[in-house]
mmCIF file of C-alpha atoms and ligand atoms in Angstrom:
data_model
loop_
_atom_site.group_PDB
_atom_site.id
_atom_site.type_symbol
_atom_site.label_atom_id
_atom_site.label_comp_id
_atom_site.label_asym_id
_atom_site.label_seq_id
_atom_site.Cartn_x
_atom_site.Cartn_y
_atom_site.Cartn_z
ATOM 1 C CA UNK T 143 -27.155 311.238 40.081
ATOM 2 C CA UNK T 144 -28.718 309.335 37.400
ATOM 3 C CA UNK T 145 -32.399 310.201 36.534
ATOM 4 C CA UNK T 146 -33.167 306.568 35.309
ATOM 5 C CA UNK T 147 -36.098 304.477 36.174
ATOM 6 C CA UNK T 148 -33.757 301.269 36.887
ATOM 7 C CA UNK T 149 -36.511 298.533 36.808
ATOM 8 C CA UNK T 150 -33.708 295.978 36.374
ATOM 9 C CA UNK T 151 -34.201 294.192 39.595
ATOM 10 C CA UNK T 152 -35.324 294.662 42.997
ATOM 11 C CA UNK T 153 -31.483 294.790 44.049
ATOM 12 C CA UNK T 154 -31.076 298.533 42.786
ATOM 13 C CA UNK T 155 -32.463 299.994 45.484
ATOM 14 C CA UNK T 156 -30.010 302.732 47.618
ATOM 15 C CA UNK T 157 -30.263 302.827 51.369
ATOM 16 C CA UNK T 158 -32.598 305.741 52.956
ATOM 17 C CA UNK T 159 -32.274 308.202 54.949
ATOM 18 C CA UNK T 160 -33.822 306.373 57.730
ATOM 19 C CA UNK T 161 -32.076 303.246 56.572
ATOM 20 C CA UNK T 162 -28.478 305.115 57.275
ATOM 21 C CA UNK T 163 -29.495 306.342 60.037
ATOM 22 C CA UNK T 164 -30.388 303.034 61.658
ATOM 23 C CA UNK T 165 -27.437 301.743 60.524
ATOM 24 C CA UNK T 166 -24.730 304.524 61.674
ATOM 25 C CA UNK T 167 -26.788 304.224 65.346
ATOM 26 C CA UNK T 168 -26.160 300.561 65.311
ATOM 27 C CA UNK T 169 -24.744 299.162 68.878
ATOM 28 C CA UNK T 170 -21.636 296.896 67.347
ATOM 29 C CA UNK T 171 -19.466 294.039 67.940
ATOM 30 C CA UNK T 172 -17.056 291.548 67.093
ATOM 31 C CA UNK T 173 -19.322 289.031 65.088
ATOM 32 C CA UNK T 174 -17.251 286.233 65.119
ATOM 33 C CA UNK T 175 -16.893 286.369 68.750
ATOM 34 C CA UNK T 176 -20.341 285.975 68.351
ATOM 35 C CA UNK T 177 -20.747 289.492 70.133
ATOM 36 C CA UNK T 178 -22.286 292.087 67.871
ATOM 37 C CA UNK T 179 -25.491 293.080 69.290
ATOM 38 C CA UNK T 180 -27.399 294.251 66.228
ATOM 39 C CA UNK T 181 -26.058 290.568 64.736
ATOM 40 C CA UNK T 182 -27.569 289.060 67.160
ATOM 41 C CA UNK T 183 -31.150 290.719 67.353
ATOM 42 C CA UNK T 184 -31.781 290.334 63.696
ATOM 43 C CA UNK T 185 -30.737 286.898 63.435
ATOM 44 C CA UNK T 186 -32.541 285.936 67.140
ATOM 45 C CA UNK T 187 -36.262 288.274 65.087
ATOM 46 C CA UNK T 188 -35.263 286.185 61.774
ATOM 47 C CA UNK T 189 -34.999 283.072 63.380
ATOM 48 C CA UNK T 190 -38.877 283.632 65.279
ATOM 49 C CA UNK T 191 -40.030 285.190 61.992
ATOM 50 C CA UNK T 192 -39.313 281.816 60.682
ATOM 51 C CA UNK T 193 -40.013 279.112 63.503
ATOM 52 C CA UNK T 194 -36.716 278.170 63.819
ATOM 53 C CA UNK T 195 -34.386 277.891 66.575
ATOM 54 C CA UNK T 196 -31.925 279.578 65.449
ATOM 55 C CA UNK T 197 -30.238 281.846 62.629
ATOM 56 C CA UNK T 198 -27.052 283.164 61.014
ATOM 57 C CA UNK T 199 -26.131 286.049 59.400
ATOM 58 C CA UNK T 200 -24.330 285.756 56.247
ATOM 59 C CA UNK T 201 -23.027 288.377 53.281
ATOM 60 C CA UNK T 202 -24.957 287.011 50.420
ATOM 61 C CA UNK T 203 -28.266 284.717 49.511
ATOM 62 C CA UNK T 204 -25.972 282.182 47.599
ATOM 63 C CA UNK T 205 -23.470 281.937 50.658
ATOM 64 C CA UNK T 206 -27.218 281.448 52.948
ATOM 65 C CA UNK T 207 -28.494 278.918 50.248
ATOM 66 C CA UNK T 208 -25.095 276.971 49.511
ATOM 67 C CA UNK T 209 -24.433 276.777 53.319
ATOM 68 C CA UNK T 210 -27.732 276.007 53.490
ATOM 69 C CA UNK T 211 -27.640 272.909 51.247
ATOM 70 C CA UNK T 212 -24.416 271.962 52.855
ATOM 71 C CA UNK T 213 -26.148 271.055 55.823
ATOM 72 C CA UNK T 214 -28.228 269.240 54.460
ATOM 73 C CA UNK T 215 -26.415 267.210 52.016
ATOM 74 C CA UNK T 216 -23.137 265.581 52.350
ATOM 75 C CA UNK T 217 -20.291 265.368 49.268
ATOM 76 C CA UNK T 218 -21.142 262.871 47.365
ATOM 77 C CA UNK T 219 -24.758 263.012 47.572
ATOM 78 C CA UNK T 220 -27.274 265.437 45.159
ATOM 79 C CA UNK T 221 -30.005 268.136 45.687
ATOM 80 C CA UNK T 222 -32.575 267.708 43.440
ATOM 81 C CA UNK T 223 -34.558 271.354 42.207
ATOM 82 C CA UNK T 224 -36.112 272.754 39.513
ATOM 83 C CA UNK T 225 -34.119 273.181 36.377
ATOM 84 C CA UNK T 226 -34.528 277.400 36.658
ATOM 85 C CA UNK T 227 -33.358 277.675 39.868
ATOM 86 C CA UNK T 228 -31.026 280.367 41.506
ATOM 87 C CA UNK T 229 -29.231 277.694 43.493
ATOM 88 C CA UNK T 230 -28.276 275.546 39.897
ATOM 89 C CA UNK T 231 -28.323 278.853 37.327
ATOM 90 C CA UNK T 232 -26.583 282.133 39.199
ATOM 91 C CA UNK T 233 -24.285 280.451 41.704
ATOM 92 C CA UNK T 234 -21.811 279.791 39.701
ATOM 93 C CA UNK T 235 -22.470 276.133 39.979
ATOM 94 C CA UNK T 236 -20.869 276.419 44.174
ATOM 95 C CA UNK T 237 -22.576 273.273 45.043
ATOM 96 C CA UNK T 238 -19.690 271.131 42.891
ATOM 97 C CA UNK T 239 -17.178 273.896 42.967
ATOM 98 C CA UNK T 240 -16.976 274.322 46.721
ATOM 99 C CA UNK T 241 -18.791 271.547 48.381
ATOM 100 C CA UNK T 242 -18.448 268.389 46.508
ATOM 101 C CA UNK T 243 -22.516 268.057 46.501
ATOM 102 C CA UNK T 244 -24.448 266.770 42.638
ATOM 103 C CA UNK T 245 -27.309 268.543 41.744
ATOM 104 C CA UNK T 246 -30.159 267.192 39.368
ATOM 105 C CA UNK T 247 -32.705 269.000 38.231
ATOM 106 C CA UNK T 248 -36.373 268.507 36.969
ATOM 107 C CA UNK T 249 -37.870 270.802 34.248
ATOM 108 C CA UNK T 250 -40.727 272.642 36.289
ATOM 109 C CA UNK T 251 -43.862 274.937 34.672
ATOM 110 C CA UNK T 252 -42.526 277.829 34.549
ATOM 111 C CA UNK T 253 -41.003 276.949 38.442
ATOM 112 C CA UNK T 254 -44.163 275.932 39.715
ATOM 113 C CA UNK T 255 -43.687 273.491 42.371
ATOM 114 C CA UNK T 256 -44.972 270.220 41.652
ATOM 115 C CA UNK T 257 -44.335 267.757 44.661
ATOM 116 C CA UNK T 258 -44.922 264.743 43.367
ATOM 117 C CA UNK T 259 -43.163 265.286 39.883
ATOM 118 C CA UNK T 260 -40.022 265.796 42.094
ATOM 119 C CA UNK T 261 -40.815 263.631 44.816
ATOM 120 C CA UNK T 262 -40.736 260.707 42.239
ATOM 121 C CA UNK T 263 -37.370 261.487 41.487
ATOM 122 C CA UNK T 264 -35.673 260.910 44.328
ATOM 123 C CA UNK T 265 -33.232 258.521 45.249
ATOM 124 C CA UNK T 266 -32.813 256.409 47.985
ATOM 125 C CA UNK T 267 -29.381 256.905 50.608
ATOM 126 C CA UNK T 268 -29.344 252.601 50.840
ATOM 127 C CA UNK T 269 -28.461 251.676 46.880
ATOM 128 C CA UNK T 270 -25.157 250.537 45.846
ATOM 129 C CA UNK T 271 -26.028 251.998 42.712
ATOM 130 C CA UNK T 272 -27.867 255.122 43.078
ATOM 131 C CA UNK T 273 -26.538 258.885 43.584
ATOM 132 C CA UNK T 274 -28.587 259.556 46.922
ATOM 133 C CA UNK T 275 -31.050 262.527 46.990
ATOM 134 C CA UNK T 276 -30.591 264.184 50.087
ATOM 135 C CA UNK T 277 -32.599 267.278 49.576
ATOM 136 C CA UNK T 278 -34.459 268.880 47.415
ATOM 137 C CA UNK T 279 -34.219 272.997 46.870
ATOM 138 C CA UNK T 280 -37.483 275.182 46.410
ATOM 139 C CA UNK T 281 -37.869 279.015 45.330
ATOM 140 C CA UNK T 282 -40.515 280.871 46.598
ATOM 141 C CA UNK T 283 -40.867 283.276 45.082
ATOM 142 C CA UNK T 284 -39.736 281.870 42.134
ATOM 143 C CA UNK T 285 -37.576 284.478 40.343
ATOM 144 C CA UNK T 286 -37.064 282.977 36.598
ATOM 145 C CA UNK T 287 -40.618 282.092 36.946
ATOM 146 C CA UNK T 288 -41.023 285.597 37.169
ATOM 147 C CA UNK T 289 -41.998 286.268 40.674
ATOM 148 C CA UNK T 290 -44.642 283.094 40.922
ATOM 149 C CA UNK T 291 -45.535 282.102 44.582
ATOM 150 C CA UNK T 292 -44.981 278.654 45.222
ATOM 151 C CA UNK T 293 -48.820 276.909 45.762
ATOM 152 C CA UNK T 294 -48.961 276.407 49.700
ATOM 153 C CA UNK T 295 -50.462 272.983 49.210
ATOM 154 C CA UNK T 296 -47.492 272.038 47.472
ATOM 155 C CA UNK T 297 -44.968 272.521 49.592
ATOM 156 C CA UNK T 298 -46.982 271.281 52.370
ATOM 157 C CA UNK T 299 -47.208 268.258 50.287
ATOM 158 C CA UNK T 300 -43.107 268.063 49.601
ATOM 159 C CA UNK T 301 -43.053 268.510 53.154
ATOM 160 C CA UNK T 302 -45.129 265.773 54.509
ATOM 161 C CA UNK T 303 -43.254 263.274 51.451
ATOM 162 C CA UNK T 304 -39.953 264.106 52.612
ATOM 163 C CA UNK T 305 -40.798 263.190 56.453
ATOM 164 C CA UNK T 306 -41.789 259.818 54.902
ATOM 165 C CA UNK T 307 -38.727 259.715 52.399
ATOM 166 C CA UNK T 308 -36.305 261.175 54.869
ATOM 167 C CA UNK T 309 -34.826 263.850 52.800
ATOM 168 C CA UNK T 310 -34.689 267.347 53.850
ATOM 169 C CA UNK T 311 -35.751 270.520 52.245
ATOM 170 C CA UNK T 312 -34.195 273.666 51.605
ATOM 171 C CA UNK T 313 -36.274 276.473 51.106
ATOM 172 C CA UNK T 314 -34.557 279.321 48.764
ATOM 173 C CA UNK T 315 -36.117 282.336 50.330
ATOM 174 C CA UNK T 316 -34.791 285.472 48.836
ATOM 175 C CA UNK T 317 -37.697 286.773 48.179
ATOM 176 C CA UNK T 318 -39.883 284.419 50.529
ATOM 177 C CA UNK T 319 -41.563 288.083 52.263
ATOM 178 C CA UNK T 320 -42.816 288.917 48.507
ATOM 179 C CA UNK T 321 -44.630 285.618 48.368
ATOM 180 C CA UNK T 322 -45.903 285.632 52.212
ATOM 181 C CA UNK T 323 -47.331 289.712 51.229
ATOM 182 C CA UNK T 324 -48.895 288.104 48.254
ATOM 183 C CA UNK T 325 -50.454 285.074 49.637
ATOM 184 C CA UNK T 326 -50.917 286.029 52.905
ATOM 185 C CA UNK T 327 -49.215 282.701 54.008
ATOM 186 C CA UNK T 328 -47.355 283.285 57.144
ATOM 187 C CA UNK T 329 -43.636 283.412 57.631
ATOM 188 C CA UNK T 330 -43.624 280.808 59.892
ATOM 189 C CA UNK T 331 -45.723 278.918 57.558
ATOM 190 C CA UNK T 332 -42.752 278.996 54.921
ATOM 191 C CA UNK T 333 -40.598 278.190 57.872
ATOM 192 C CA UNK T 334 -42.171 275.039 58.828
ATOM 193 C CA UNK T 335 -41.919 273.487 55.811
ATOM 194 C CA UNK T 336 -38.237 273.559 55.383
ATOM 195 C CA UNK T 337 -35.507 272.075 57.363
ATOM 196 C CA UNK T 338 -33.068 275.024 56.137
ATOM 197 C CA UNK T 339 -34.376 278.541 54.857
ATOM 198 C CA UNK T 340 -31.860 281.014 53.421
ATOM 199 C CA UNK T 341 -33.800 284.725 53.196
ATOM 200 C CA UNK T 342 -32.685 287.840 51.580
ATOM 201 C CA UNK T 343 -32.989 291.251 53.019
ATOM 202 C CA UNK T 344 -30.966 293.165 49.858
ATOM 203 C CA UNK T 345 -34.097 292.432 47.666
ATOM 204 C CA UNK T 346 -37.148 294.057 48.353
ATOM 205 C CA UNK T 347 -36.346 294.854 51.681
ATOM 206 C CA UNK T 348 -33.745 297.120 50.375
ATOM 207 C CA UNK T 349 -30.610 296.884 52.294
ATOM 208 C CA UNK T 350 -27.380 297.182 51.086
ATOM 209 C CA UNK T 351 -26.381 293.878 51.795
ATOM 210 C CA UNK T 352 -27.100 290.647 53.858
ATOM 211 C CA UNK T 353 -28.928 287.225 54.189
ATOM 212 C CA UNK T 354 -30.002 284.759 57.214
ATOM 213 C CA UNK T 355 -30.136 281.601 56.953
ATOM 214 C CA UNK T 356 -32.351 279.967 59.784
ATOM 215 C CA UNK T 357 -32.373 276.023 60.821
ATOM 216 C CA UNK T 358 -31.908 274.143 64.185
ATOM 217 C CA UNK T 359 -29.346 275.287 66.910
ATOM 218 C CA UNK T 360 -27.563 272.365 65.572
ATOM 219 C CA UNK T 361 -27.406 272.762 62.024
ATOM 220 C CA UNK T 362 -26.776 276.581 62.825
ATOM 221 C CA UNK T 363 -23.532 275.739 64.591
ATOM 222 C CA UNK T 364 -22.010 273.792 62.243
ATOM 223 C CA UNK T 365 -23.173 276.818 59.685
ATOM 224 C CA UNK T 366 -21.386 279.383 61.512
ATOM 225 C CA UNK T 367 -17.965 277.191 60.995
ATOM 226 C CA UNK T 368 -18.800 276.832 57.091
ATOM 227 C CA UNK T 369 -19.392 280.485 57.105
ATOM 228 C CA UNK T 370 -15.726 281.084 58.751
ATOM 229 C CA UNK T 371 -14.250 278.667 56.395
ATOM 230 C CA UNK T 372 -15.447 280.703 53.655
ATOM 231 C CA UNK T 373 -14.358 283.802 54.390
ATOM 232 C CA UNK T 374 -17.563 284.939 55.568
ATOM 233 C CA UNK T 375 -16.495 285.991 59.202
ATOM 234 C CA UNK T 376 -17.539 288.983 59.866
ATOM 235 C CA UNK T 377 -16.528 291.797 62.835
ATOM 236 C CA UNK T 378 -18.725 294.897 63.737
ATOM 237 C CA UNK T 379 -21.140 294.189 60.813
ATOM 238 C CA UNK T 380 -23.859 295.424 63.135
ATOM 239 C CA UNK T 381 -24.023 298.165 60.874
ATOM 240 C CA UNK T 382 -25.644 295.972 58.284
ATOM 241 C CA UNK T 383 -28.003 294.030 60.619
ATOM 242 C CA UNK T 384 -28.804 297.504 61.563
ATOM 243 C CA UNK T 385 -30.558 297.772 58.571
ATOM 244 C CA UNK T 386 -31.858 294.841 57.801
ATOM 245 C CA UNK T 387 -34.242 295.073 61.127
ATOM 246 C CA UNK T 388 -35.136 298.547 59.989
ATOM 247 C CA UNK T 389 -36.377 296.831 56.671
ATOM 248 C CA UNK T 390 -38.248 294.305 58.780
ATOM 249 C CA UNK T 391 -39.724 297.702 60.732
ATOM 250 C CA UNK T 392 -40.273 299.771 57.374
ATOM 251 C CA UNK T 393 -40.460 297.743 54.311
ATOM 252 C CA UNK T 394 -41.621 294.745 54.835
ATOM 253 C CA UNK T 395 -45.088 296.158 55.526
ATOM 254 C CA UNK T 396 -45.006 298.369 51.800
ATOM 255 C CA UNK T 397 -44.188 295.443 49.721
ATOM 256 C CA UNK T 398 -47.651 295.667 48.630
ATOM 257 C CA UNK T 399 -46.977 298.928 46.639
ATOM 258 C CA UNK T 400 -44.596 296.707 44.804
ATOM 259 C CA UNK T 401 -46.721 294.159 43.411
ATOM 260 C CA UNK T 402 -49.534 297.260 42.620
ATOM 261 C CA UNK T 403 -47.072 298.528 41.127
ATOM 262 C CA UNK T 404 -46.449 295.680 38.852
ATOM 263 C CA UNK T 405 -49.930 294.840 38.032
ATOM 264 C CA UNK T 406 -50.392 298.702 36.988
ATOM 265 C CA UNK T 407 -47.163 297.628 34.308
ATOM 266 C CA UNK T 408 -48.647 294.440 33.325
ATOM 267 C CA UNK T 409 -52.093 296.244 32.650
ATOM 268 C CA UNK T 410 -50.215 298.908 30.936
ATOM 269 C CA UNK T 411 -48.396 296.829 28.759
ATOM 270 C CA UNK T 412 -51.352 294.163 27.812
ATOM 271 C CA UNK T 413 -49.543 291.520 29.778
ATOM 272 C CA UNK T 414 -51.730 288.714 31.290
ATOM 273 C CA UNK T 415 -52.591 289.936 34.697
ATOM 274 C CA UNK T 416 -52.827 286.389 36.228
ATOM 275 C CA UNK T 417 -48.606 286.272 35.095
ATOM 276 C CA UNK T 418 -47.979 288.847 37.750
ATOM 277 C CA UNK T 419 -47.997 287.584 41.199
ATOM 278 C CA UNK T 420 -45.725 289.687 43.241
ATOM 279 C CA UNK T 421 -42.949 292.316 41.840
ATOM 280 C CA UNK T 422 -42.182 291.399 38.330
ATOM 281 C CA UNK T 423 -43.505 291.335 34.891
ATOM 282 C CA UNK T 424 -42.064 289.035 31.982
ATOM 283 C CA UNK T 425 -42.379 290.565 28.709
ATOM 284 C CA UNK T 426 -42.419 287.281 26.372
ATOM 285 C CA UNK T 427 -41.502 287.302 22.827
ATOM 286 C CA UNK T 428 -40.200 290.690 21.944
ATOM 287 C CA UNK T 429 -36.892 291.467 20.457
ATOM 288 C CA UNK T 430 -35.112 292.074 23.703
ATOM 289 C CA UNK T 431 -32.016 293.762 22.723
ATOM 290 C CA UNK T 432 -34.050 296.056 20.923
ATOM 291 C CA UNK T 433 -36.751 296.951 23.043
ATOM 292 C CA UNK T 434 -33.693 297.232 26.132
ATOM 293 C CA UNK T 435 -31.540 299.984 24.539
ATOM 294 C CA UNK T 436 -34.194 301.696 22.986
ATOM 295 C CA UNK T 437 -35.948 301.960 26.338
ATOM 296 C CA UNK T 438 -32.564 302.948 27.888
ATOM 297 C CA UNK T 439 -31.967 306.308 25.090
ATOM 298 C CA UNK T 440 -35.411 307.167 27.251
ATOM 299 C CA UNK T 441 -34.386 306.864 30.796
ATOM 300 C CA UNK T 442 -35.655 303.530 31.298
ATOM 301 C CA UNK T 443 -33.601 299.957 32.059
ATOM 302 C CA UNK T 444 -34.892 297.065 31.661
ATOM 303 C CA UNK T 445 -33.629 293.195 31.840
ATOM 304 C CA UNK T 446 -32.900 291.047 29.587
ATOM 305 C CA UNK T 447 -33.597 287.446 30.438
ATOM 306 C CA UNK T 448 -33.109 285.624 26.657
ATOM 307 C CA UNK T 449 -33.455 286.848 23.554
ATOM 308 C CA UNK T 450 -36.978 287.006 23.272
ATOM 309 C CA UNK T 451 -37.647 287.936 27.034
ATOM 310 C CA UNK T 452 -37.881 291.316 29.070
ATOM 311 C CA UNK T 453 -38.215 291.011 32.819
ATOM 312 C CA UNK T 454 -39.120 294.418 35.129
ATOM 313 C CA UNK T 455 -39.409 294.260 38.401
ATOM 314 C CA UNK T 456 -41.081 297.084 41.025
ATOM 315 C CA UNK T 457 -39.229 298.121 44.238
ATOM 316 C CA UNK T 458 -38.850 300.651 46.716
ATOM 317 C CA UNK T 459 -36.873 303.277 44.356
ATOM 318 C CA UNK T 460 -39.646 303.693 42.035
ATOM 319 C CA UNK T 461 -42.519 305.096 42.672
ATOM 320 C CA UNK T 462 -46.073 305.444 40.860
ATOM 321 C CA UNK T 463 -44.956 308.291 38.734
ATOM 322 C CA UNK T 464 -41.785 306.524 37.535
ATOM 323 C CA UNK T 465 -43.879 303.102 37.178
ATOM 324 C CA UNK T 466 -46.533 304.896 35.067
ATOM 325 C CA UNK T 467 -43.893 306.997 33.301
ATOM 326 C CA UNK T 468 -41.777 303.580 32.553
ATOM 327 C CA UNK T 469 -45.088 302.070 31.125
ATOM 328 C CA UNK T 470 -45.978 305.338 28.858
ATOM 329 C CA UNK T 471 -42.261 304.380 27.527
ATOM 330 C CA UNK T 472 -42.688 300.917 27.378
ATOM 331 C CA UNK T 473 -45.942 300.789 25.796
ATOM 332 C CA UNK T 474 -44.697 303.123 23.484
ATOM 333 C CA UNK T 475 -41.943 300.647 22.467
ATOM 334 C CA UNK T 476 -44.094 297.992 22.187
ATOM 335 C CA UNK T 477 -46.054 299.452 19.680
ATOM 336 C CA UNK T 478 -43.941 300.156 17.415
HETATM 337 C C1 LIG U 375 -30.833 287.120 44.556
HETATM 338 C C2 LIG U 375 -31.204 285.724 44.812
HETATM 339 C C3 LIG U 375 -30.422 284.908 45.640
HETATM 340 C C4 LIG U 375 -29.153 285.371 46.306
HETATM 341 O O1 LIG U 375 -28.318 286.094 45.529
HETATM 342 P P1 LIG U 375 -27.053 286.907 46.091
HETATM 343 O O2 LIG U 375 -26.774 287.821 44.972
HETATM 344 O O3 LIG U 375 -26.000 285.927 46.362
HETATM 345 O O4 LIG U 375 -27.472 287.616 47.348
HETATM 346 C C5 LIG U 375 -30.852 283.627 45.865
HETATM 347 N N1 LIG U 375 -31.980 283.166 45.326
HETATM 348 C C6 LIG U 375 -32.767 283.911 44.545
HETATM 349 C C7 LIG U 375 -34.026 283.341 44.002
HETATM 350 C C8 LIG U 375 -32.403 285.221 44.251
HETATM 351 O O5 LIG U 375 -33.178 285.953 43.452
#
């Protein structure tokens, strides 16, 4: 075992005790008979969570997000989102690769959602000339924005202009429970406003693995043969639902300690408090290669965004002691 304080990302984390446990007492099936018990309770609890009708379980966020989009966008037509955004800048650009669907993007604040800035770029589905905008992608929480929680009158606002412009929206939820903890905005709030949500429970939640993406019956059903046609069929993978509903049991409701735990950084370290909205804390113009391995010879990781930028993010696998120990480090390194 390692003795580092891996503040890297919220991915990190290890399964617990109780975690495994859930998960080796898990009731199984064959998934793609549609028959795996533990499948279907956690997508049936996501789905209500959300205010949806229904909800798949899928291996990864970008395979709930790119299905996601699919649904909502045929080949040939573009998603419009902001120019940091997961779905555009880690998925290895699947949306053209796999699906035949343009994306444009908009240059955000720092991923704040601004409705009407991307509202007025849309394009309508009945011009000979235009590429059509059929959706348009949000992130909320917003990760390169460093954890920001997308303003609720905002996307209320995107929602009610895409009702009138008759595009859908996909909601990029990986971390959509750090931003309902924060704000206090409920799930089915977030849900609501989005015609397809894709959620992540190998975050913050901590599970090994696994993502839902929730939307109509309809749209659902037609996921569940993109998901196939991927590869992402799955057989007795009640053994990772399994532990995704314990998360929704056991660590959902300590997410809180995260976000302490990353103002207690940010306070530490002399960063902006107002910066740090849920688990993360962007550490802006310092030599980043530098301050990364030199934290790293003392038992600290850290990421590297750019150059100039440090990003540390707070989850279950540290604790107070390790977050103030990391910032004693930190601190340290900074001062020099
Ligand atoms: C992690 C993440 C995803 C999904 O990533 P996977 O590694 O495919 O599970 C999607 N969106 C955001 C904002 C993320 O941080």
């Amino acid at each position: 075992m390692t003795s580092f304080i891996d503040l890297r990302s919220d991915t990190v984390t290890r399964p617990t005790p109780g975690m495994r446990r859930a998960m080796a007492e898990a009731e199984v099936g064959d998934d793609v008979y549609a028959e795996d018990p533990a499948v279907r309770a956690l997508e049936e609890r996501t789905a209500e969570l959300f205010g949806h009708e229904a909800a798949l379980f899928v291996p990864s966020g970008t395979m709930g997000n790119q299905i996601g989009m699919r649904l909502v966008c045929e080949p040939g037509q573009e998603v419009l989102c902001d120019a940091d955004a997961h779905v555009v800048t880690y998925e290895m650009g699947a949306a053209a690769a796999v699906f035949g669907i343009s994306t444009r993007t908009v240059v955000s604040a720092g991923g704040r959602l601004d409705a009407d800035q991307l509202v007025a770029q849309v394009r309508p589905r009945d011009d000979w000339h235009l590429t059509a905008t059929a959706a348009v992608a949000v992130e909320n929480s917003h990760n390169r924005g460093g954890g920001l929680v997308q303003p609720l009158e905002e996307l209320q606002r995107l929602w009610d202009r895409s009702r009138e412009g008759g595009f859908a929206v996909h909601l990029d939820g990986a971390r959509v429970w750090n931003a309902h903890v924060a704000s206090g905005v409920p799930l089915s709030t977030y849900g609501r406003l989005a015609d397809t949500a894709s959620v992540c429970f190998s975050k913050g939640l901590g599970t090994p693995v696994g993502s839902v993406l929730v939307a109509s019956a309809e749209r659902i059903a037609t996921a569940r043969l993109w998901r196939k046609r991927l590869g992402g069929g799955m057989r007795q993978v009640g053994v990772l639902a399994a532990a995704c509903t314990y998360a929704l049991d056991h660590h959902l409701p300590r997410l809180g300690e995260d976000h302490e735990h990353a103002r207690l950084l940010a306070k530490r370290l002399g960063v902006d408090p107002a910066t740090v909205e849920t688990n993360m804390v962007v550490l802006d113009g310092v030599n980043a290669p530098v301050v990364a391995e030199a934290a790293k010879a003392e038992g600290v990781l850290v990421s590297r965004v750019s150059a100039r930028r440090i990003r540390l993010v707070t989850h279950l696998d540290v604790d107070r002691a390790a977050v103030e120990r990391a910032g004693d480090v930190l601190a340290a390194l900074l001062d020099r």
